[in-house]
Short mmCIF file of C-alpha atoms and ligand atoms in Angstrom, two decimals:
data_model
loop_
_atom_site.label_atom_id
_atom_site.label_comp_id
_atom_site.label_asym_id
_atom_site.label_seq_id
_atom_site.Cartn_x
_atom_site.Cartn_y
_atom_site.Cartn_z
CA MET A 210 -21.65 6.15 -8.05
CA THR A 211 -17.89 6.27 -7.55
CA THR A 212 -16.25 5.08 -4.36
CA ASN A 213 -12.74 4.38 -3.06
CA THR A 214 -14.07 1.95 -0.50
CA PRO A 215 -12.86 -1.62 -1.06
CA LEU A 216 -15.53 -4.00 -2.27
CA ILE A 217 -14.09 -6.92 -0.30
CA GLU A 218 -12.45 -7.18 3.10
CA LEU A 219 -8.73 -6.47 3.19
CA THR A 220 -6.42 -9.28 4.26
CA ALA A 221 -5.08 -9.35 7.81
CA TRP A 222 -1.62 -8.49 6.46
CA MET A 223 -2.91 -5.41 4.64
CA ARG A 224 -5.00 -4.25 7.61
CA GLY A 225 -1.97 -4.61 9.86
CA ARG A 226 0.33 -2.77 7.48
CA LEU A 227 -2.13 0.11 7.08
CA ALA A 228 -2.59 0.38 10.84
CA GLU A 229 1.19 0.45 11.27
CA ARG A 230 1.56 3.25 8.73
CA VAL A 231 -1.17 5.32 10.38
CA ALA A 232 0.42 4.76 13.82
CA ARG A 233 3.78 5.96 12.49
CA LEU A 234 2.17 9.14 11.19
CA ILE A 235 0.48 9.77 14.54
CA ASP A 236 3.81 9.20 16.33
CA ALA A 237 5.37 11.77 14.00
CA GLY A 238 2.72 14.33 14.99
CA HIS A 239 0.39 14.07 11.99
CA ASP A 240 -3.39 13.88 12.20
CA PRO A 241 -4.47 11.14 9.77
CA HIS A 242 -8.18 11.90 10.16
CA THR A 243 -8.73 15.65 9.80
CA GLY A 244 -7.08 18.37 7.81
CA PRO A 245 -7.03 19.80 4.33
CA ASP A 246 -4.20 17.83 2.73
CA LEU A 247 -3.75 14.22 1.70
CA ILE A 248 -0.78 12.41 3.24
CA ILE A 249 0.88 9.96 0.85
CA THR A 250 3.11 7.34 2.46
CA PRO A 251 4.82 4.16 1.25
CA LEU A 252 3.19 0.82 1.97
CA GLY A 253 6.56 -0.87 2.33
CA THR A 254 10.21 -0.02 2.23
CA THR A 255 11.29 2.38 -0.44
CA GLY A 256 14.24 2.23 -2.75
CA GLU A 257 15.83 4.48 -5.27
CA PRO A 258 14.16 4.20 -8.68
CA GLY A 259 15.52 1.26 -10.62
CA THR A 260 17.12 -0.45 -7.61
CA ARG A 261 16.36 -3.94 -6.39
CA ALA A 262 14.44 -2.52 -3.39
CA ASP A 263 12.37 -0.39 -5.75
CA ARG A 264 11.22 -3.50 -7.64
CA SER A 265 10.56 -5.75 -4.65
CA CYS A 266 7.11 -6.77 -3.43
CA ASP A 267 6.00 -4.83 -0.35
CA ARG A 268 4.29 -7.91 1.04
CA CYS A 269 6.67 -10.87 0.51
CA GLY A 270 9.86 -9.02 -0.41
CA ARG A 271 10.33 -11.00 -3.64
CA PHE A 272 12.29 -9.16 -6.32
CA VAL A 273 10.21 -8.64 -9.48
CA SER A 274 12.57 -8.52 -12.44
CA GLN A 275 12.23 -6.23 -15.43
CA GLY A 276 9.72 -7.73 -17.84
CA CYS A 277 7.50 -9.02 -15.03
CA ILE A 278 4.73 -6.91 -13.57
CA LEU A 279 5.14 -5.22 -10.21
CA TYR A 280 1.57 -4.15 -9.53
CA MET A 281 1.46 -0.57 -8.26
CA ILE A 282 -1.23 -0.15 -5.62
CA THR A 283 -2.86 2.62 -3.62
CA VAL A 284 -4.91 1.99 -0.49
CA GLN A 285 -6.63 4.57 1.67
CA ALA A 286 -5.47 3.87 5.22
CA ALA A 287 -7.34 6.74 6.91
CA PRO A 288 -9.39 9.70 5.68
CA ARG A 289 -6.22 11.72 4.96
CA VAL A 290 -3.76 8.87 4.35
CA LEU A 291 -3.04 7.14 1.06
CA CYS A 292 -0.52 4.28 1.06
CA VAL A 293 1.31 3.59 -2.18
CA GLY A 294 3.27 0.45 -2.95
CA GLY A 295 3.94 -2.49 -5.21
CA LEU A 296 2.97 -6.16 -5.07
CA CYS A 297 4.13 -9.22 -7.02
CA GLY A 298 1.45 -11.15 -8.91
CA ALA A 299 0.97 -13.77 -6.18
CA CYS A 300 0.49 -11.17 -3.44
CA ARG A 301 -1.76 -9.07 -5.63
CA ARG A 302 -4.03 -12.08 -6.08
CA LEU A 303 -4.21 -12.43 -2.28
CA GLU A 304 -5.37 -8.82 -2.09
CA ASP A 305 -7.45 -9.01 -5.25
CA GLY A 306 -10.55 -6.91 -5.18
CA TRP A 307 -9.44 -4.22 -2.73
CA GLN A 308 -8.67 -1.83 -5.57
CA ALA A 309 -11.85 -2.46 -7.58
ZN1 ZN B 468 4.71 -10.68 -3.09
#
């Protein structure tokens, strides 16, 4: 059986961030729960590809230099909402298991 449901509980930070993203979509007039299309939204701030903001952790803000891994993540925030972002190694370990 395949599932996108996390196997462990999300951290309070992640739950708060996802709720914030869903609230922003609702404020902008989107329905995050019903409809035919998937809404993809950033987990954190976005930056132009290759910029410092583009390679910074969405949780702690730490810059992850070239040669180090910025873990790309996707988390389903609501039935129609997928949040996409990047975490440094330390923050990924805090969230470890949610993407299993
Ligand atoms: Zn981090």
